[in-house]
Coordinates of C-alpha atoms and ligand atoms in Angstrom, one line a residue:
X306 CA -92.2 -36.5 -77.7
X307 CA -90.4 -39.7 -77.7
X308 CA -90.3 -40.9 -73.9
X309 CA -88.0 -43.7 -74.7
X310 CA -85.3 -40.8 -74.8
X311 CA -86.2 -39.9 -71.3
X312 CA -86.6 -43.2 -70.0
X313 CA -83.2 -44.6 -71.4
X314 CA -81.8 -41.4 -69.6
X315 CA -83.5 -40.2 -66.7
X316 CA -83.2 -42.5 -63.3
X317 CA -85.7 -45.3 -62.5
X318 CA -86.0 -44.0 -58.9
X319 CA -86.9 -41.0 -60.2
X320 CA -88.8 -42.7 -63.2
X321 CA -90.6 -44.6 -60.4
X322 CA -91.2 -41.3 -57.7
X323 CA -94.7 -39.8 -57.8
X324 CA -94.3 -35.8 -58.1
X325 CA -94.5 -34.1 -54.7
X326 CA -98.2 -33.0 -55.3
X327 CA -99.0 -29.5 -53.9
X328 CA -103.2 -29.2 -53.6
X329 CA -104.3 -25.7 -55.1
X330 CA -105.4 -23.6 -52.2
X331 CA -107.2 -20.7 -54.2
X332 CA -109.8 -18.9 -52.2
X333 CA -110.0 -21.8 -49.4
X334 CA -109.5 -21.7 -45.6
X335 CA -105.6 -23.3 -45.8
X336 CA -105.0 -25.9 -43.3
X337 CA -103.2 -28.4 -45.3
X338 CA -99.4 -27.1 -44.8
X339 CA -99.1 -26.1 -41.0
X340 CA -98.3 -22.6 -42.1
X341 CA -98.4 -20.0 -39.0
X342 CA -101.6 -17.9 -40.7
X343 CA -100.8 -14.7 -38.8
X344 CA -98.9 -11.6 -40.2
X345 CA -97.3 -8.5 -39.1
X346 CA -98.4 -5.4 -37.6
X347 CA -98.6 -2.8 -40.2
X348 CA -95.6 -0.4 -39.0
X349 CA -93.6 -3.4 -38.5
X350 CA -93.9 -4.3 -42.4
X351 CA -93.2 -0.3 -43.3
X352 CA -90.1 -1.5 -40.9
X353 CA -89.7 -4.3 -43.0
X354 CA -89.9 -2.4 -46.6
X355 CA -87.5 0.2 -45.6
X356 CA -84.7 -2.7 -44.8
X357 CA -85.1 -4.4 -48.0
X358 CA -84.7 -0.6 -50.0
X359 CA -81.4 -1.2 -49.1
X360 CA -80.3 -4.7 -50.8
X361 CA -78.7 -5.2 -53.3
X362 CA -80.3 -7.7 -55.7
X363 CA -77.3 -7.2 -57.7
X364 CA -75.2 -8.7 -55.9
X365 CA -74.7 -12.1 -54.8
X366 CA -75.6 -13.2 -51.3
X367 CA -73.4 -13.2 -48.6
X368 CA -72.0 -16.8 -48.9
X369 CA -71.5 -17.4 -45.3
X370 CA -74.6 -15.7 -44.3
X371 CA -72.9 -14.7 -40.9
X372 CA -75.1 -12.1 -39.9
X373 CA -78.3 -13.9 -40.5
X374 CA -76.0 -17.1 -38.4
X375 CA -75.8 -14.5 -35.7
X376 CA -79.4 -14.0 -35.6
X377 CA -80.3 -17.9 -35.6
X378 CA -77.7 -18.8 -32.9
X379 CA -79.3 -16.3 -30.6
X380 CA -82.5 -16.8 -31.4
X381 CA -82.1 -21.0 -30.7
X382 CA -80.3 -19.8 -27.6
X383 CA -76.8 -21.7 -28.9
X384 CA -73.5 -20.1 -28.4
X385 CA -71.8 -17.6 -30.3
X386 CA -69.3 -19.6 -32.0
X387 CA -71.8 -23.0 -32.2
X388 CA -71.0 -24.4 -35.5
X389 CA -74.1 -24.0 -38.3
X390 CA -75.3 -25.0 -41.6
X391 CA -78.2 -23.3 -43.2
X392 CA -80.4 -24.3 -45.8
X393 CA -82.9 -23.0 -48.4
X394 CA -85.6 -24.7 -45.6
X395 CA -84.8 -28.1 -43.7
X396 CA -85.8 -29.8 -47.1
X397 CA -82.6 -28.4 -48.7
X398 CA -80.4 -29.6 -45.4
X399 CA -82.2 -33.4 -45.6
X400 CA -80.8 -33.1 -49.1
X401 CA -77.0 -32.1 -48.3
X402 CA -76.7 -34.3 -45.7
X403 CA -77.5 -37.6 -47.8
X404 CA -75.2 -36.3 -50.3
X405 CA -72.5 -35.6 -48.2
X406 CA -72.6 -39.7 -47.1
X407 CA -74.3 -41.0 -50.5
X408 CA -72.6 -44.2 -51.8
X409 CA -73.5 -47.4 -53.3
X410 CA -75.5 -50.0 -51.2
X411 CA -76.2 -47.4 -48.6
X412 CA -79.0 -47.0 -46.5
X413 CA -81.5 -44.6 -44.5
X414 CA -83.5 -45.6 -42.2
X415 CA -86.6 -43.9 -40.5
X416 CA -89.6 -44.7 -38.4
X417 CA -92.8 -44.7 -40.4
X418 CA -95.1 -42.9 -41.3
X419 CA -92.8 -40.1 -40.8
X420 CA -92.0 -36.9 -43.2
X421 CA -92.5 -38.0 -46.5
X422 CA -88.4 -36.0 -47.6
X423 CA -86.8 -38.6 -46.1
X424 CA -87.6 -41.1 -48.1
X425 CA -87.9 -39.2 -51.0
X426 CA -84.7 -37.7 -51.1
X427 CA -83.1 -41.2 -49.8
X428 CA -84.3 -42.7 -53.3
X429 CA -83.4 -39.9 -55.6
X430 CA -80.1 -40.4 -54.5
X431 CA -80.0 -44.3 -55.2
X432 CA -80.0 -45.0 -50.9
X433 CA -82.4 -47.9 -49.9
X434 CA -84.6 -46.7 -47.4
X435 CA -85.8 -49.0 -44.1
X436 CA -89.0 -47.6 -42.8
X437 CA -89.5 -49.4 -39.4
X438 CA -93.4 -49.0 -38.5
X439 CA -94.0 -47.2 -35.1
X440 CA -96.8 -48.4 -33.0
X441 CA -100.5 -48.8 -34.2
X442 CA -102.2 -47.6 -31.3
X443 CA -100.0 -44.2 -30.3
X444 CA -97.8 -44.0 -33.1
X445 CA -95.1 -44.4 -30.5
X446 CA -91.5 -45.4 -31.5
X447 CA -91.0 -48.6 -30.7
X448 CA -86.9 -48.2 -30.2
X449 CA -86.5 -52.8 -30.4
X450 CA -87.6 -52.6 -33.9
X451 CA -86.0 -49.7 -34.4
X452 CA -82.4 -51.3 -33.1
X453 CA -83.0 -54.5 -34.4
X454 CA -83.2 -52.9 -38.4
X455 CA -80.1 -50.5 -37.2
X456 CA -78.1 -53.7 -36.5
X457 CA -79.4 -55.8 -39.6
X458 CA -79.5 -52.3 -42.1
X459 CA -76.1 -50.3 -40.6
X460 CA -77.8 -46.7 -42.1
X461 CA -75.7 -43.8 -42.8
X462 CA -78.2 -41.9 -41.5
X463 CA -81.7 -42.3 -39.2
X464 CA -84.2 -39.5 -39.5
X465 CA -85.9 -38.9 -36.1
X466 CA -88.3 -35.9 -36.7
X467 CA -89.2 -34.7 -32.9
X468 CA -92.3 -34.2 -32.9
X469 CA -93.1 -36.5 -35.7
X470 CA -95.3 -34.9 -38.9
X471 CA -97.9 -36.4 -39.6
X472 CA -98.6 -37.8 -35.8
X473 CA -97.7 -34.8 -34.2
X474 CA -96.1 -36.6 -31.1
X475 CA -92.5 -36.6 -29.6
X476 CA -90.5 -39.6 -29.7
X477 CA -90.1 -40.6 -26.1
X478 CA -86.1 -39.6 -24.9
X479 CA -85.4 -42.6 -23.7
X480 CA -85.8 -44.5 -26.7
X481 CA -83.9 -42.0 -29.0
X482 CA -81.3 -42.2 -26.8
X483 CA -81.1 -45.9 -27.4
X484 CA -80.9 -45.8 -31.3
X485 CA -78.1 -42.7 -30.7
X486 CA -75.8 -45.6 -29.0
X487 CA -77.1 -48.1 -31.6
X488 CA -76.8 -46.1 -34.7
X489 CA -73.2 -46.6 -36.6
X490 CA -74.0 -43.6 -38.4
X491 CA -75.6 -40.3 -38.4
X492 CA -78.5 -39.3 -36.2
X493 CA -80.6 -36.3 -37.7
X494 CA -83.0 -34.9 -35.0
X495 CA -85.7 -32.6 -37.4
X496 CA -87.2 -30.6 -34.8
X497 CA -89.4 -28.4 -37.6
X498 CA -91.4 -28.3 -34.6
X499 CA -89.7 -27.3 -31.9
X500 CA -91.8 -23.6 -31.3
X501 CA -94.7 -25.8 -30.7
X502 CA -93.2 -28.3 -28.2
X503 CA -90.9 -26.7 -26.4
X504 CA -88.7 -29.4 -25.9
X505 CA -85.1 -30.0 -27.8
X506 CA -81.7 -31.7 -27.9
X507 CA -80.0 -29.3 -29.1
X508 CA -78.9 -29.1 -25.2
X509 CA -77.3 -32.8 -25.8
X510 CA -75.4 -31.9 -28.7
X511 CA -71.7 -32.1 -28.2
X512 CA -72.8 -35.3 -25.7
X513 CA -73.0 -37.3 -28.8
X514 CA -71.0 -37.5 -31.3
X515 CA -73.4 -39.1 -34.3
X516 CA -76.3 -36.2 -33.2
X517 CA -77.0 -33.2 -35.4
X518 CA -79.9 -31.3 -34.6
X519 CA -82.1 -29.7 -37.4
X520 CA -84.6 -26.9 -37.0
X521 CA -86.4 -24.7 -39.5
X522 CA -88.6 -21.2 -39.1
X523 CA -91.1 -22.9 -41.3
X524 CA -93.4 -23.6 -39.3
X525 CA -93.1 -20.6 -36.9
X526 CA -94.1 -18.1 -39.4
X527 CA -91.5 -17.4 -42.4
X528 CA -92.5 -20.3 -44.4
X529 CA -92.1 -18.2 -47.4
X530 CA -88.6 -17.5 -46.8
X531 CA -87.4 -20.8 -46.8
X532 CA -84.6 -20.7 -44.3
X533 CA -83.4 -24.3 -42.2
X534 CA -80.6 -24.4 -39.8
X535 CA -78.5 -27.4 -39.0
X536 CA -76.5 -27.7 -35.8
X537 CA -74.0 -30.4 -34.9
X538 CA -70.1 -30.5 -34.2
X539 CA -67.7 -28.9 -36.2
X540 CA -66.4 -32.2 -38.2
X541 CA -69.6 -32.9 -39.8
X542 CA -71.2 -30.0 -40.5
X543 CA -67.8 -28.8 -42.5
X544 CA -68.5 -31.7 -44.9
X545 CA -71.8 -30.7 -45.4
X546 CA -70.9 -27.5 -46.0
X547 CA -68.9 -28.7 -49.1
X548 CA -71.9 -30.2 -50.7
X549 CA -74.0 -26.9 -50.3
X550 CA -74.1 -24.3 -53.3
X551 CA -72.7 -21.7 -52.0
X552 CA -75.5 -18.9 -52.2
X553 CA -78.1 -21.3 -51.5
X554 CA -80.1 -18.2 -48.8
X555 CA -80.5 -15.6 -51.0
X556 CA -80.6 -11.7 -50.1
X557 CA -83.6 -10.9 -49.7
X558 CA -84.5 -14.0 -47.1
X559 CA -81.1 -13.4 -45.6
X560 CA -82.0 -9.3 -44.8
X561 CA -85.9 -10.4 -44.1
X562 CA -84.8 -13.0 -41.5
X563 CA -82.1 -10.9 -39.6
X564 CA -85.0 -8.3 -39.6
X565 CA -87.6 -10.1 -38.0
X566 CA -85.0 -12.2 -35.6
X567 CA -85.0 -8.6 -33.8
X568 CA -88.7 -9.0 -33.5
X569 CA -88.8 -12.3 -32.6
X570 CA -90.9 -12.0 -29.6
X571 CA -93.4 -12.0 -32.6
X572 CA -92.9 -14.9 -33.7
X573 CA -93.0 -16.2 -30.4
X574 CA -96.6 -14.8 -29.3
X575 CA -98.0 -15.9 -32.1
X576 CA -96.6 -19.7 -31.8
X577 CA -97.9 -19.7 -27.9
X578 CA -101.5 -18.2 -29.7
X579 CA -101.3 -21.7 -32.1
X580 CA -100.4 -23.6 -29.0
X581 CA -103.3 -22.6 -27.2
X582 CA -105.8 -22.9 -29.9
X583 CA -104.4 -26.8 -30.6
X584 CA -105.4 -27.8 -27.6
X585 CA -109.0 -26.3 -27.4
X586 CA -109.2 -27.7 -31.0
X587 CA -108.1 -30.8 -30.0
X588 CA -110.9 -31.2 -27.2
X589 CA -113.7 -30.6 -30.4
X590 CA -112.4 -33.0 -32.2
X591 CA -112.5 -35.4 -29.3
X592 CA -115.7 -34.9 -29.0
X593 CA -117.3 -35.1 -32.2
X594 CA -118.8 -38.4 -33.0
X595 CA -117.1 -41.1 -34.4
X596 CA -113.7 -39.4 -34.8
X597 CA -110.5 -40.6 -32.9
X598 CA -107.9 -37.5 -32.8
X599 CA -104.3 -37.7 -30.9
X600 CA -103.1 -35.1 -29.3
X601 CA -100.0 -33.0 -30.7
X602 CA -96.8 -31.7 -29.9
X603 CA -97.0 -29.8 -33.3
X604 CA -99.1 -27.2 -35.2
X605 CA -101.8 -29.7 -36.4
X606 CA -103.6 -32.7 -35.3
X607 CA -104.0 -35.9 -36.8
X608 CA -107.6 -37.8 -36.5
X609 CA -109.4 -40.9 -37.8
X610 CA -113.2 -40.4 -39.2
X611 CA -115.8 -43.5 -38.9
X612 CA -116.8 -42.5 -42.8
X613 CA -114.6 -42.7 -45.6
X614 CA -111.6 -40.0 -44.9
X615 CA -111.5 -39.3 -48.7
X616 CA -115.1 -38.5 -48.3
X617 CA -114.7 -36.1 -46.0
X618 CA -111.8 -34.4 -47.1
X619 CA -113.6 -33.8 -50.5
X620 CA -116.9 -32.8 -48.2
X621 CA -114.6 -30.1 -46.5
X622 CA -112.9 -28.6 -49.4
X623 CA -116.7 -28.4 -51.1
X624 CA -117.1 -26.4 -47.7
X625 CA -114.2 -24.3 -48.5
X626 CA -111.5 -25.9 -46.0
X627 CA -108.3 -27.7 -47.1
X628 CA -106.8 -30.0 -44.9
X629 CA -104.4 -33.0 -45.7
X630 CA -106.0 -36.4 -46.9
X631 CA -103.2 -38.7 -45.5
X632 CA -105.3 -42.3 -46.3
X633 CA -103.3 -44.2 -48.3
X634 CA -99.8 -42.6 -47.5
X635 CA -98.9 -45.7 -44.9
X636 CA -101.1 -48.4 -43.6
X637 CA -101.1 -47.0 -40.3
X638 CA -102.8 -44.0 -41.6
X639 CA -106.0 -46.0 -42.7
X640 CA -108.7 -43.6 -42.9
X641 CA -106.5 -40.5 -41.2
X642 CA -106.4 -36.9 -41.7
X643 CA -104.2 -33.8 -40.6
X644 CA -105.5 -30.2 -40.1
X645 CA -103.3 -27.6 -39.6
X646 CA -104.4 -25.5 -36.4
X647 CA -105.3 -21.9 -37.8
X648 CA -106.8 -18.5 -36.4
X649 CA -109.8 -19.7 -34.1
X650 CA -111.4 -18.0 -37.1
X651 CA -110.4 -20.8 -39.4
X652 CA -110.6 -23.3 -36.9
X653 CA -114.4 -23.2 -36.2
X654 CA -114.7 -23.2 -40.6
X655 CA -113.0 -26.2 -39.8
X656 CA -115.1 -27.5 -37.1
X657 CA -118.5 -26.4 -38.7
X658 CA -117.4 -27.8 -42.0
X659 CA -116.5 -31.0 -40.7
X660 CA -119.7 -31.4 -38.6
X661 CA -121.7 -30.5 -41.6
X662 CA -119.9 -32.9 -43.6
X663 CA -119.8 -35.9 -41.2
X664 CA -123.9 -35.6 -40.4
X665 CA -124.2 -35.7 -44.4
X666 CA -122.1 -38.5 -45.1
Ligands
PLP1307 C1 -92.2 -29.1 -42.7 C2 -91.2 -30.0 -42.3 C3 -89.8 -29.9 -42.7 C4 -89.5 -28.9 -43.8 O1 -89.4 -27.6 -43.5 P1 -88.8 -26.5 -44.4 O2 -87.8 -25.9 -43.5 O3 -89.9 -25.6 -44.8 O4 -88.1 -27.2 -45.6 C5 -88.9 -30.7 -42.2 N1 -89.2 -31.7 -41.4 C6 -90.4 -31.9 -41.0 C7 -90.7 -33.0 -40.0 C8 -91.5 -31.1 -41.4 O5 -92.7 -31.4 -41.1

């Protein structure tokens, strides 16, 4: 194959991106993705099944998914008639809304380290991306820096993801509401978290007229059915709308989602099971010598090893348990790894695996 085809033709952003590299999970303990790792009750998958008999793959999707916007409203406990943009997960709604503002010399900015789709998406799509460092100690957002690159860089959009991945904390309010008045452009609040903290804007919505609020049931257990939801007033998210293909939720996530939305005490049980584990998983890690861990507002919890973090994240998976290796992904992140908090199952693998690995190192 003659590359200097694809390099004449393919974009040097994209030339220059490194694939988003997915690790191969096969037969190991999974915390590397903050997946909920809980299913359903048998009856409630027969329940399930019977629903899906009746969809027709056929067919294209509803395009305005209005039932499945029903379900969402209620379940984020927004009005009826709250405008709402959904997407095939958050990833696809980071997407649409730097396309929607997209233009030459443009800008995104973002604290850092932050989700890794900001930037990534910002650079496919030719925008120069400002990552403003958050503090070294806390991984706070330090809102001066933050203003002071708003003023200098004039983004089209700031990414605030509240709580952060990969620190797991929430930005302070204060502070975001600062860089809402200082922001010409678009604020995007990503609260992928949000069943694990408890605390949103989506309250301060229609206060501000540059806020959208994103959310995602990711994290709280559908994972697999890739479904985000965007909320924000009427004016912007009709834009957005334009850029979206139109069936971009297919049938079979559309009919799974309303389904489970009528069970979503579920979901909700076994997110407040994950928030209880975090925090008895976070006092272990505390206490195990010669690792530094923060605490979380999210599904998983960053920590610092003494030994080499590469070392031990090869050590665990030789154990059996996959976690995230984030050493090298920002300076702040020297010698840092995430674990996604699992069934207290999984989490004492986790725990065992680590000790072992950490007296062996
Ligand atoms: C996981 C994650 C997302 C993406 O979620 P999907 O809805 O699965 O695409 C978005 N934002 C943050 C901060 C995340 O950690």
């Amino acid at each position: 194959m003659n590359r200097g085809l694809v390099e004449r033709w393919v974009s040097a952003p994209v030339r220059r991106l490194e694939a988003y590299h997915v690790a191969d999970a096969g037969g190991l303990v999974k915390l590397d993705a903050m997946e909920n790792p809980y299913t359903w009750p048998a009856p409630l998958v027969g329940e399930w099944f019977e629903r899906l008999r009746h969809v027709s793959i056929n067919r294209y999707p509803s395009p305005g998914a209005e039932e499945l916007k029903r379900g969402l409203r209620r379940y984020a406990g927004m009005a009826e008639e709250a405008p709402v943009l959904l997407g095939n997960g958050s990833d696809e709604l980071i997407q649409i809304v730097a396309m929607a503002v997209s233009g030459p010399g443009r800008t995104i900015l973002a604290p850092e380290p932050t989700f890794v789709m900001y930037r990534m998406v910002a650079e496919v799509l030719g925008f120069r991306f400002v990552g403003v460092p958050l503090r070294a100690e806390d991984f706070s957002i330090d809102a001066d820096a933050v203003c002071g690159a708003i003023a200098e860089h004039q983004p089209a959009v700031v990414f605030l993801a509240c709580p952060n991945n990969p620190t797991g904390n929430l930005f302070d309010r204060p502070a975001v509401e600062r860089i809402l008045a200082a922001a010409p452009g678009l604020v995007v609040i990503d609260e992928a978290y949000y069943p694990f903290a408890g605390e949103t804007w989506l309250h301060d919505l229609y206060r501000h007229e540059n806020m959208v609020v994103m959310q995602t049931l990711s994290k709280a257990g559908l994972a697999g059915l890739r479904v985000g939801m965007l909320f924000g007033p009427a004016e912007w998210l009709e834009e957005f709308d334009k850029v979206r293909l139109p069936y971009n939720i297919n049938v079979l996530s559309q009919a799974s989602v309303s389904f489970i939305l009528e069970h979503a005490d579920l979901l909700r049980e076994q997110t407040a099971q994950i928030r209880a584990d975090r925090e008895a998983l976070y006092q272990r890690l505390r206490e195990l010598p010669g690792t530094e861990a923060w605490p979380s507002r999210a599904n998983f919890l960053l920590f610092r090893t003494a030994r080499r973090a590469r070392s031990v994240f090869d050590g665990l998976r030789e154990q059996g348990v996959l976690i995230k290796l984030l050493d090298g992904a920002h300076p702040l992140l020297r010698e840092c790894l995430r674990v996604t908090v699992g069934t207290p199952g999984e989490n004492d693998r986790f725990i065992s695996a680590l000790r072992r690995v950490l007296d062996t190192l």
